[in-house]
CSV table of C-alpha atoms and ligand atoms in Angstrom, one decimal:
chain,number,residue,atom,x,y,z
A,1,MET,CA,0.0,0.0,0.0
A,2,ALA,CA,2.8,2.4,0.9
A,3,SER,CA,4.1,2.6,-2.7
A,4,GLU,CA,0.6,3.5,-4.0
A,5,LYS,CA,0.3,6.6,-1.8
A,6,PRO,CA,2.7,8.9,-3.7
A,7,LYS,CA,1.0,7.9,-6.9
A,8,LEU,CA,-2.4,9.0,-5.6
A,9,GLU,CA,-0.8,12.3,-4.5
A,10,THR,CA,0.6,13.0,-7.9
A,11,LEU,CA,-2.8,12.2,-9.4
A,12,GLN,CA,-4.5,14.6,-7.0
A,13,LYS,CA,-2.0,17.3,-7.9
A,14,ASP,CA,-2.6,16.8,-11.6
A,15,PHE,CA,-6.3,16.9,-11.0
A,16,GLU,CA,-5.9,20.2,-9.1
A,17,ASP,CA,-3.9,21.6,-12.0
A,18,ILE,CA,-6.6,20.7,-14.4
A,19,SER,CA,-9.3,22.2,-12.2
A,20,LYS,CA,-7.4,25.5,-12.1
A,21,LEU,CA,-7.6,25.8,-15.9
A,22,PRO,CA,-9.9,28.6,-17.0
A,23,ARG,CA,-12.2,26.0,-18.6
A,24,LEU,CA,-11.9,27.4,-22.1
A,25,SER,CA,-13.7,30.5,-21.1
A,26,ALA,CA,-11.2,32.7,-23.1
A,27,ALA,CA,-11.9,30.5,-26.1
A,28,VAL,CA,-15.7,30.9,-25.7
A,29,GLU,CA,-15.2,34.7,-25.4
A,30,ASN,CA,-13.1,34.8,-28.5
A,31,VAL,CA,-15.6,32.8,-30.5
A,32,ASP,CA,-18.3,35.3,-29.4
A,33,LYS,CA,-16.0,38.2,-30.4
A,34,ILE,CA,-15.4,36.7,-33.9
A,35,ILE,CA,-19.1,36.3,-34.4
A,36,GLN,CA,-19.7,39.9,-33.4
A,37,LEU,CA,-17.0,41.2,-35.7
A,38,LEU,CA,-18.4,39.2,-38.6
A,39,SER,CA,-22.0,40.2,-38.1
A,40,ALA,CA,-21.0,43.8,-37.7
A,41,ALA,CA,-19.0,43.6,-41.0
A,42,ARG,CA,-21.9,41.9,-42.7
A,43,GLU,CA,-24.3,44.7,-41.7
A,44,GLN,CA,-21.9,47.3,-42.8
A,45,VAL,CA,-21.4,45.7,-46.2
A,46,ALA,CA,-25.1,45.1,-46.7
A,47,GLY,CA,-26.1,48.6,-45.5
A,48,THR,CA,-24.1,50.3,-48.3
A,49,LEU,CA,-24.4,50.0,-52.0
A,50,ASP,CA,-21.0,51.4,-52.5
A,51,THR,CA,-18.7,48.5,-53.4
A,52,HIS,CA,-15.6,50.6,-52.5
A,53,THR,CA,-16.4,50.4,-48.8
A,54,ALA,CA,-16.8,46.6,-48.8
A,55,GLY,CA,-13.2,46.0,-49.5
A,56,PRO,CA,-11.7,48.1,-46.7
A,57,THR,CA,-14.3,46.6,-44.3
A,58,MET,CA,-13.1,43.1,-45.1
A,59,ILE,CA,-9.4,44.2,-44.8
A,60,LYS,CA,-10.1,45.7,-41.4
A,61,LEU,CA,-11.5,42.4,-40.3
A,62,GLN,CA,-8.4,40.4,-41.1
A,63,ASN,CA,-6.2,41.2,-38.2
A,64,PRO,CA,-8.7,41.1,-35.2
A,65,ILE,CA,-10.1,37.8,-36.5
A,66,LYS,CA,-6.7,36.3,-37.0
A,67,SER,CA,-5.6,37.2,-33.4
A,68,ALA,CA,-8.8,35.9,-32.0
A,69,PHE,CA,-8.3,32.6,-33.7
A,70,GLU,CA,-4.7,32.5,-32.4
A,71,SER,CA,-5.8,33.0,-28.8
A,72,ILE,CA,-8.5,30.3,-29.2
A,73,GLU,CA,-5.8,27.9,-30.3
A,74,ASN,CA,-3.6,28.8,-27.4
A,75,ASP,CA,-6.4,28.2,-24.9
A,76,LEU,CA,-7.2,24.8,-26.5
A,77,LYS,CA,-3.5,23.9,-26.5
A,78,LYS,CA,-3.3,24.5,-22.7
A,79,ALA,CA,-6.4,22.4,-22.1
A,80,SER,CA,-5.4,19.5,-24.3
A,81,ALA,CA,-1.9,19.4,-22.7
A,82,ALA,CA,-3.4,19.2,-19.3
A,83,HIS,CA,-5.8,16.5,-20.3
A,84,LYS,CA,-3.0,14.5,-21.9
A,85,LYS,CA,-1.0,14.8,-18.7
A,86,MET,CA,-3.9,13.7,-16.6
A,87,GLY,CA,-4.6,10.7,-18.9
A,88,LYS,CA,-1.0,9.6,-18.7
A,89,ALA,CA,-1.0,9.9,-14.9
A,90,LEU,CA,-4.2,7.9,-14.7
A,91,ASN,CA,-2.7,5.2,-16.9
A,92,GLU,CA,0.4,5.0,-14.7
A,93,SER,CA,-1.5,4.9,-11.5
A,94,PHE,CA,-4.0,2.3,-12.6
A,95,PRO,CA,-2.2,0.0,-15.0
A,96,LEU,CA,-4.6,-2.3,-16.8
A,97,LYS,CA,-4.1,-5.6,-15.0
A,98,PRO,CA,-6.2,-8.6,-15.9
A,99,LEU,CA,-8.3,-10.0,-13.1
A,100,PRO,CA,-6.8,-13.3,-11.9
A,101,MET,CA,-9.7,-15.4,-13.1
A,102,ASP,CA,-9.8,-18.4,-15.3
A,103,HIS,CA,-13.0,-17.2,-17.0
A,104,ASP,CA,-15.0,-14.1,-17.0
A,105,ALA,CA,-18.3,-15.1,-15.2
A,106,MET,CA,-20.1,-12.1,-16.6
A,107,ALA,CA,-19.1,-12.5,-20.3
A,108,ASP,CA,-22.1,-14.7,-21.1
A,109,HIS,CA,-24.6,-12.4,-19.5
A,110,VAL,CA,-24.3,-9.3,-21.6
A,111,PRO,CA,-28.1,-8.8,-21.7
A,112,LEU,CA,-28.3,-8.9,-17.9
A,113,ILE,CA,-25.5,-6.4,-17.6
A,114,ASN,CA,-27.2,-4.1,-20.2
A,115,ARG,CA,-30.4,-4.4,-18.2
A,116,ALA,CA,-28.6,-3.5,-14.9
A,117,ILE,CA,-26.9,-0.5,-16.6
A,118,ALA,CA,-30.2,0.8,-18.1
A,119,MET,CA,-31.9,0.3,-14.7
A,120,HIS,CA,-29.2,2.2,-12.9
A,121,LEU,CA,-29.3,5.1,-15.3
A,122,LEU,CA,-33.1,5.4,-15.0
A,123,ARG,CA,-32.9,5.2,-11.2
A,124,GLU,CA,-30.2,7.9,-11.1
A,125,GLY,CA,-32.4,10.2,-13.1
A,126,GLN,CA,-30.1,10.1,-16.2
A,127,PHE,CA,-33.1,9.8,-18.4
A,128,SER,CA,-31.6,10.9,-21.7
A,129,VAL,CA,-28.5,8.8,-21.3
A,130,ALA,CA,-30.7,5.8,-20.4
A,131,SER,CA,-32.9,6.2,-23.4
A,132,THR,CA,-29.9,6.5,-25.7
A,133,PHE,CA,-28.4,3.4,-24.1
A,134,ILE,CA,-31.6,1.4,-24.4
A,135,ASN,CA,-32.0,2.5,-28.1
A,136,GLU,CA,-28.5,1.5,-28.9
A,137,VAL,CA,-28.7,-1.9,-27.2
A,138,GLN,CA,-32.1,-2.6,-28.9
A,139,GLY,CA,-30.8,-1.3,-32.2
A,140,SER,CA,-27.9,-3.7,-32.0
A,141,ASN,CA,-30.3,-6.5,-31.2
A,142,SER,CA,-33.0,-5.6,-33.6
A,143,SER,CA,-32.0,-8.2,-36.2
A,144,LYS,CA,-32.7,-10.8,-33.5
A,145,GLN,CA,-35.9,-9.3,-32.2
A,146,ARG,CA,-39.3,-8.3,-33.3
A,147,ASP,CA,-40.1,-4.6,-33.4
A,148,THR,CA,-39.1,-3.3,-30.0
A,149,SER,CA,-40.6,0.1,-30.5
A,150,ALA,CA,-44.0,-1.6,-30.5
A,151,ASP,CA,-43.1,-3.1,-27.2
A,152,LEU,CA,-42.3,0.3,-25.8
A,153,ASP,CA,-45.6,1.6,-26.9
A,154,GLU,CA,-47.4,-1.3,-25.3
A,155,THR,CA,-45.4,-0.6,-22.1
A,156,MET,CA,-46.7,3.0,-22.2
A,157,ASP,CA,-50.2,1.9,-22.6
A,158,GLU,CA,-50.0,-0.5,-19.7
A,159,ALA,CA,-51.7,0.5,-16.4
A,160,GLU,CA,-50.0,3.4,-14.7
A,161,ASN,CA,-50.7,2.4,-11.2
A,162,ALA,CA,-49.7,-1.3,-11.3
A,163,TYR,CA,-47.1,-1.0,-8.5
A,164,ALA,CA,-45.2,-3.4,-6.4
A,165,GLY,CA,-42.9,-6.1,-7.6
A,166,ARG,CA,-43.5,-5.6,-11.3
A,167,TYR,CA,-39.9,-4.5,-12.0
A,168,MET,CA,-38.4,-7.3,-10.0
A,169,SER,CA,-40.6,-10.3,-10.5
A,170,ALA,CA,-39.3,-13.1,-8.4
A,171,SER,CA,-38.7,-15.5,-11.2
A,172,PRO,CA,-38.4,-13.7,-14.5
A,173,THR,CA,-38.8,-15.9,-17.5
A,174,PRO,CA,-35.6,-16.4,-19.5
A,175,SER,CA,-36.9,-14.2,-22.3
A,176,ASP,CA,-37.3,-11.3,-19.8
A,177,HIS,CA,-33.5,-11.3,-19.3
A,178,TYR,CA,-32.9,-10.8,-23.0
A,179,ASP,CA,-35.4,-8.1,-23.6
A,180,LEU,CA,-34.7,-4.6,-22.4
A,181,SER,CA,-38.3,-3.6,-23.1
A,182,SER,CA,-39.3,-5.8,-20.2
A,183,LEU,CA,-37.7,-3.1,-18.1
A,184,HIS,CA,-40.8,-0.9,-18.7
A,185,SER,CA,-38.4,1.9,-19.2
A,186,ARG,CA,-40.9,4.5,-20.1
A,187,GLU,CA,-42.9,3.8,-17.0
A,188,LEU,CA,-39.8,3.8,-14.8
A,189,HIS,CA,-38.8,7.0,-16.4
A,190,ASN,CA,-42.1,8.6,-15.4
A,191,HIS,CA,-41.9,7.2,-11.9
A,192,PHE,CA,-38.3,8.4,-11.3
A,193,SER,CA,-38.8,11.8,-12.8
A,194,GLU,CA,-41.7,12.2,-10.3
A,195,MET,CA,-39.4,11.1,-7.5
A,196,TYR,CA,-36.6,13.5,-8.5
A,197,SER,CA,-39.0,16.4,-8.9
A,198,ILE,CA,-40.4,15.7,-5.4
A,199,LEU,CA,-36.9,15.4,-4.0
A,200,GLN,CA,-36.0,18.7,-5.6
A,201,HIS,CA,-38.9,20.4,-3.8
A,202,LEU,CA,-37.8,18.7,-0.5
A,203,LYS,CA,-34.3,20.1,-1.0
A,204,ALA,CA,-35.9,23.6,-1.4
A,205,LYS,CA,-37.8,22.8,1.9
A,206,ASP,CA,-41.1,22.5,0.1
A,207,LEU,CA,-42.9,19.6,1.6
A,208,ASP,CA,-46.2,19.8,-0.3
A,209,PRO,CA,-45.5,17.6,-3.3
A,210,ALA,CA,-44.1,14.9,-1.0
A,211,ILE,CA,-47.1,15.1,1.2
A,212,ALA,CA,-49.4,14.9,-1.8
A,213,TRP,CA,-47.6,11.8,-3.0
A,214,ALA,CA,-47.7,10.2,0.4
A,215,GLY,CA,-51.5,11.0,0.6
A,216,ARG,CA,-52.1,9.3,-2.8
A,217,ASN,CA,-50.2,6.2,-1.6
A,218,SER,CA,-51.4,6.3,1.9
A,219,ALA,CA,-52.9,2.8,1.9
A,220,GLU,CA,-49.8,1.1,0.5
A,221,LEU,CA,-47.5,3.0,2.9
A,222,GLU,CA,-49.7,2.1,5.9
A,223,ALA,CA,-49.7,-1.5,4.8
A,224,ARG,CA,-45.9,-1.5,4.9
A,225,GLY,CA,-45.9,0.0,8.4
A,226,SER,CA,-44.3,3.2,7.1
A,227,ASN,CA,-44.4,6.4,9.1
A,228,LEU,CA,-43.5,8.5,6.1
A,229,GLU,CA,-46.9,10.3,5.8
A,230,PHE,CA,-46.9,11.2,9.5
A,231,GLU,CA,-43.2,12.3,9.4
A,232,LEU,CA,-43.9,14.6,6.5
A,233,SER,CA,-46.9,16.2,8.2
A,234,LYS,CA,-45.0,16.5,11.4
A,235,LEU,CA,-42.1,18.3,9.7
A,236,LYS,CA,-44.6,20.6,7.9
A,237,TYR,CA,-46.1,21.5,11.3
A,238,ILE,CA,-42.7,22.2,12.8
A,239,TRP,CA,-41.7,24.2,9.7
A,240,LEU,CA,-44.8,26.3,9.9
A,241,PHE,CA,-44.4,26.7,13.7
A,242,LYS,CA,-41.0,28.3,13.1
A,243,GLY,CA,-42.6,31.2,11.3
A,244,PRO,CA,-41.7,33.4,8.4
A,245,ALA,CA,-38.3,34.5,9.8
A,246,VAL,CA,-37.1,30.9,9.5
A,247,ASN,CA,-39.2,29.3,6.8
A,248,GLY,CA,-39.4,32.2,4.5
A,249,LEU,CA,-43.0,31.6,3.7
A,250,PRO,CA,-45.5,34.5,3.4
A,251,ASP,CA,-46.3,36.1,6.8
A,252,ASP,CA,-50.0,35.4,7.0
A,253,ASP,CA,-52.5,33.3,9.0
A,254,ASN,CA,-51.3,30.1,7.2
A,255,ASN,CA,-47.8,30.5,8.7
A,256,GLY,CA,-46.3,30.7,12.2
A,257,PHE,CA,-47.9,29.7,15.4
A,258,LEU,CA,-51.5,30.1,14.1
A,259,GLY,CA,-50.7,28.4,10.8
A,260,ALA,CA,-49.2,25.4,12.5
A,261,LEU,CA,-52.2,25.1,14.8
A,262,THR,CA,-54.6,25.2,11.9
A,263,TYR,CA,-52.5,22.6,10.1
A,264,ALA,CA,-52.4,20.4,13.1
A,265,ARG,CA,-56.2,20.5,13.5
A,266,LYS,CA,-56.7,19.7,9.9
A,267,THR,CA,-54.2,17.0,9.6
A,268,PHE,CA,-53.2,15.2,12.8
A,269,SER,CA,-56.5,13.7,13.7
A,270,ARG,CA,-56.1,10.9,11.1
A,271,PHE,CA,-52.8,9.9,12.6
A,272,GLY,CA,-54.2,9.8,16.1
A,273,ALA,CA,-54.5,6.0,16.3
A,274,ARG,CA,-50.8,5.4,15.6
A,275,HIS,CA,-49.0,8.4,16.7
A,276,LEU,CA,-51.0,9.9,19.6
A,277,ALA,CA,-48.1,10.3,22.0
A,278,GLU,CA,-46.0,12.2,19.5
A,279,ILE,CA,-48.9,14.4,18.4
A,280,GLN,CA,-49.5,15.3,22.1
A,281,LYS,CA,-45.8,16.3,22.4
A,282,LEU,CA,-46.0,18.4,19.2
A,283,VAL,CA,-49.1,20.2,20.4
A,284,CYS,CA,-47.8,20.7,24.0
A,285,ALA,CA,-44.7,22.3,22.6
A,286,MET,CA,-47.0,25.3,21.7
A,287,ALA,CA,-47.0,26.3,25.3
A,288,TYR,CA,-43.3,27.0,25.0
A,289,ALA,CA,-43.6,28.9,21.8
A,290,PRO,CA,-41.8,32.0,23.0
A,291,ASN,CA,-38.7,30.2,23.9
A,292,LEU,CA,-38.8,26.8,22.3
A,293,SER,CA,-35.0,26.3,22.1
A,294,ALA,CA,-34.7,26.3,25.9
A,295,SER,CA,-37.7,23.9,26.3
A,296,PRO,CA,-37.8,20.1,26.6
A,297,TYR,CA,-39.0,20.1,23.0
A,298,ALA,CA,-35.9,21.7,21.5
A,299,SER,CA,-34.7,18.5,19.9
A,300,THR,CA,-38.0,17.7,18.4
A,301,PHE,CA,-38.1,21.1,16.7
A,302,ALA,CA,-34.5,21.0,15.5
A,303,THR,CA,-34.7,20.9,11.7
A,304,ASP,CA,-31.0,20.9,10.8
A,305,SER,CA,-31.1,17.4,9.3
A,306,ALA,CA,-34.9,16.8,9.3
A,307,PHE,CA,-35.3,17.6,5.6
A,308,ALA,CA,-32.4,15.4,4.5
A,309,ASP,CA,-33.8,12.6,6.8
A,310,VAL,CA,-37.3,12.8,5.4
A,311,ALA,CA,-35.9,12.9,1.8
A,312,SER,CA,-34.0,9.7,2.4
A,313,SER,CA,-37.0,7.9,3.9
A,314,PHE,CA,-39.1,9.2,1.0
A,315,THR,CA,-36.6,7.8,-1.5
A,316,ARG,CA,-36.7,4.5,0.3
A,317,GLU,CA,-40.5,4.2,0.4
A,318,PHE,CA,-40.9,5.4,-3.1
A,319,CYS,CA,-38.5,2.8,-4.4
A,320,SER,CA,-40.0,0.1,-2.2
A,321,LEU,CA,-43.5,0.8,-3.6
A,322,LEU,CA,-42.0,0.1,-7.0
A,323,GLY,CA,-40.6,-3.1,-5.7
A,324,LEU,CA,-37.0,-1.8,-5.8
A,325,SER,CA,-34.3,-1.3,-3.2
A,326,ALA,CA,-33.4,2.2,-2.1
A,327,GLU,CA,-29.9,2.0,-3.5
A,328,SER,CA,-29.1,1.1,-7.1
A,329,PRO,CA,-27.9,-2.5,-7.1
A,330,LEU,CA,-25.3,-1.7,-9.8
A,331,TYR,CA,-23.9,1.1,-7.7
A,332,LEU,CA,-23.7,-1.2,-4.7
A,333,ALA,CA,-22.2,-4.1,-6.6
A,334,ALA,CA,-19.6,-1.9,-8.2
A,335,THR,CA,-18.6,-0.1,-4.9
A,336,ALA,CA,-18.5,-3.4,-3.0
A,337,GLY,CA,-16.5,-4.9,-5.8
A,338,ALA,CA,-14.0,-2.1,-5.8
A,339,LEU,CA,-13.6,-2.4,-2.0
A,340,ALA,CA,-13.3,-6.2,-1.9
A,341,LEU,CA,-11.6,-7.2,-5.1
A,342,PRO,CA,-8.1,-5.9,-4.4
A,343,GLN,CA,-7.8,-8.3,-1.4
A,344,LEU,CA,-9.2,-11.1,-3.5
A,345,MET,CA,-6.7,-10.4,-6.3
A,346,LYS,CA,-3.8,-10.3,-3.9
A,347,TYR,CA,-4.9,-13.5,-2.3
A,348,THR,CA,-5.3,-15.3,-5.6
A,349,GLN,CA,-1.9,-14.1,-6.8
A,350,LYS,CA,-0.2,-15.4,-3.6
A,351,THR,CA,-1.9,-18.8,-3.6
A,352,ARG,CA,-1.1,-19.1,-7.3
A,353,ALA,CA,2.5,-18.3,-6.7
A,354,LYS,CA,2.6,-20.9,-4.0
A,355,GLY,CA,0.8,-23.4,-6.2
A,356,THR,CA,-2.0,-23.8,-3.7
A,357,GLU,CA,-5.7,-23.4,-4.5
A,358,TRP,CA,-8.8,-22.8,-2.4
A,359,THR,CA,-10.0,-26.0,-1.1
A,360,THR,CA,-13.5,-25.0,0.1
A,361,ALA,CA,-16.0,-24.6,-2.7
A,362,ASN,CA,-18.3,-21.5,-2.7
A,363,GLU,CA,-16.5,-20.1,0.3
A,364,LEU,CA,-13.9,-17.4,0.6
A,365,ALA,CA,-10.8,-18.1,2.7
A,366,PHE,CA,-10.9,-14.6,4.4
A,367,GLU,CA,-13.3,-11.9,5.4
A,368,THR,CA,-14.2,-9.4,2.8
A,369,PRO,CA,-13.7,-5.9,4.2
A,370,LEU,CA,-17.0,-4.2,3.6
A,371,PRO,CA,-18.7,-1.5,5.6
A,372,GLU,CA,-21.7,-2.5,7.5
A,373,SER,CA,-24.1,-0.8,5.2
A,374,MET,CA,-23.1,-3.2,2.4
A,375,LEU,CA,-23.6,-6.4,4.3
A,376,TYR,CA,-26.7,-8.3,3.5
A,377,HIS,CA,-28.0,-11.7,4.2
A,378,SER,CA,-26.7,-11.9,7.7
A,379,ILE,CA,-26.4,-15.5,8.9
A,380,PHE,CA,-26.6,-17.1,12.3
A,381,VAL,CA,-25.0,-20.3,13.3
A,382,CYS,CA,-26.5,-22.1,16.3
A,383,PRO,CA,-23.8,-22.4,18.9
A,384,VAL,CA,-25.2,-25.8,20.0
A,385,SER,CA,-26.0,-27.6,16.8
A,386,LYS,CA,-23.4,-25.6,14.7
A,387,GLU,CA,-26.0,-25.4,11.9
A,388,GLN,CA,-26.8,-22.3,10.0
A,389,THR,CA,-30.3,-21.1,10.7
A,390,THR,CA,-32.9,-21.1,7.9
A,391,ASP,CA,-36.5,-19.9,7.5
A,392,ALA,CA,-37.7,-23.3,8.7
A,393,ASN,CA,-35.3,-23.4,11.6
A,394,PRO,CA,-34.9,-19.7,12.6
A,395,PRO,CA,-32.8,-18.3,15.4
A,396,MET,CA,-34.8,-17.9,18.7
A,397,MET,CA,-33.9,-15.6,21.6
A,398,ILE,CA,-34.7,-17.0,25.0
A,399,PRO,CA,-35.5,-14.8,28.0
A,400,CYS,CA,-31.9,-14.8,29.3
A,401,GLY,CA,-30.8,-13.2,26.0
A,402,HIS,CA,-29.0,-16.2,24.5
A,403,VAL,CA,-29.9,-17.3,21.0
A,404,LEU,CA,-30.3,-20.8,19.7
A,405,ALA,CA,-31.8,-22.4,16.6
A,406,LYS,CA,-35.4,-23.4,16.9
A,407,GLU,CA,-34.7,-27.1,16.5
A,408,THR,CA,-32.0,-27.0,19.2
A,409,LEU,CA,-34.5,-25.3,21.5
A,410,ALA,CA,-37.1,-28.0,20.8
A,411,ARG,CA,-34.5,-30.7,21.6
A,412,LEU,CA,-33.6,-29.0,24.9
A,413,CYS,CA,-37.2,-28.8,26.0
A,414,LYS,CA,-38.6,-30.9,28.7
A,415,GLY,CA,-42.3,-30.4,28.4
A,416,THR,CA,-42.7,-26.6,28.0
A,417,ARG,CA,-39.6,-25.7,30.0
A,418,PHE,CA,-36.0,-25.7,29.0
A,419,LYS,CA,-32.7,-24.9,30.6
A,420,CYS,CA,-30.3,-22.6,28.8
A,421,PRO,CA,-27.1,-24.4,27.9
A,422,TYR,CA,-25.0,-21.2,28.5
A,423,CYS,CA,-26.3,-19.9,31.7
A,424,PRO,CA,-28.2,-21.7,34.4
A,425,SER,CA,-31.5,-19.9,33.9
A,426,GLU,CA,-34.6,-21.7,33.0
A,427,GLY,CA,-37.3,-20.5,30.7
A,428,LEU,CA,-40.7,-21.3,29.1
A,429,LEU,CA,-40.9,-22.2,25.4
A,430,LYS,CA,-43.6,-19.6,24.9
A,431,ASP,CA,-41.3,-16.8,26.0
A,432,ALA,CA,-38.7,-17.5,23.3
A,433,ARG,CA,-38.8,-14.9,20.5
A,434,GLN,CA,-37.9,-15.4,16.9
A,435,ILE,CA,-35.1,-13.2,15.6
A,436,ILE,CA,-35.3,-11.7,12.2
A,437,LEU,CA,-31.9,-11.1,10.7
B,1,LIG,ZN1,-28.8,-18.2,28.8
């Protein structure tokens, strides 16, 4: 690792150099100047019928245009030299090394990879790039496929509101994999442009579009146990409460203390069943209105990160109603790969050099260093039976806090009682709780 550090530092320096370049602004100015000169000359020539003035006008043009072109060229030269240098530095720092693999596992799955890329672009809101990409992929497949534009139109006509799971059917038919139109790209485009427009409003601290969306999808959100609708309304109440000096909204009856109270009356009653305690807290805080920051409610009313928090839970809920994860799987896979692959490569090279190979199939010989946010599918191995728990044999926590597999627990039981194998405490079978990993 030590030898790679200086390389990265040079790279960073080169990058800083390139950032300092005036971004061709001089060239752009010069182009504008040339256009101005030429149009002025054209008007002058056209405005006079005397052919003798046209000649001198053209001659006068020569020098300024020539010098403008020269400075454009200079500017371009600087930029292209810097780009060349940066490219060279990049090549030196990241020499193209083949992965130490006998075969490329992804090589046979080009359609799947294309699909993942298209999906990623749509999810990131890169709509025009996504549609160019999809068109090009489908164009290159068109000899093999029937008219895909007809598929896209069908997609468009399909029901707008058919949510949940449609983009991620549990067992896609093989033909699904090979057909990018099965992505329902037009529909996804519409959904994600709605999502990004709502997010933009949230960024500008405008909660109304998000609240309207949550209201339209209230039943689905409720069914998922989501608090989003209430969280949005709560933030709106708090935001109004802060008044025009903070929220910048018009200073009228719909804002400030009164506005918040009206909003609470209108909105909070429908959340009463699930969020009564919190609503009481929010309304009680009104008593402290003159000096809220010194009150016990100060933390509830702090909005420093509230908009960002609500935006990220909105993104999560929005994606999950579409049957998608909150993060783009391609982004996660690429990031996790970039973090974990260097170790894997090092390990493979070393074992190759020593002539040894992995002996365990489907298992890595070392931990992959990934941050917690990238770990999925946690497993639990029962400390007694040494078996990995499954859906049929899930991990169970017993009252003393120890965790065993369900089958182990059943074996330990005498009647309805059991004795923990790790501490001497006894418990009842009905008190054991299943743990969801
Ligand atoms: Zn115990």
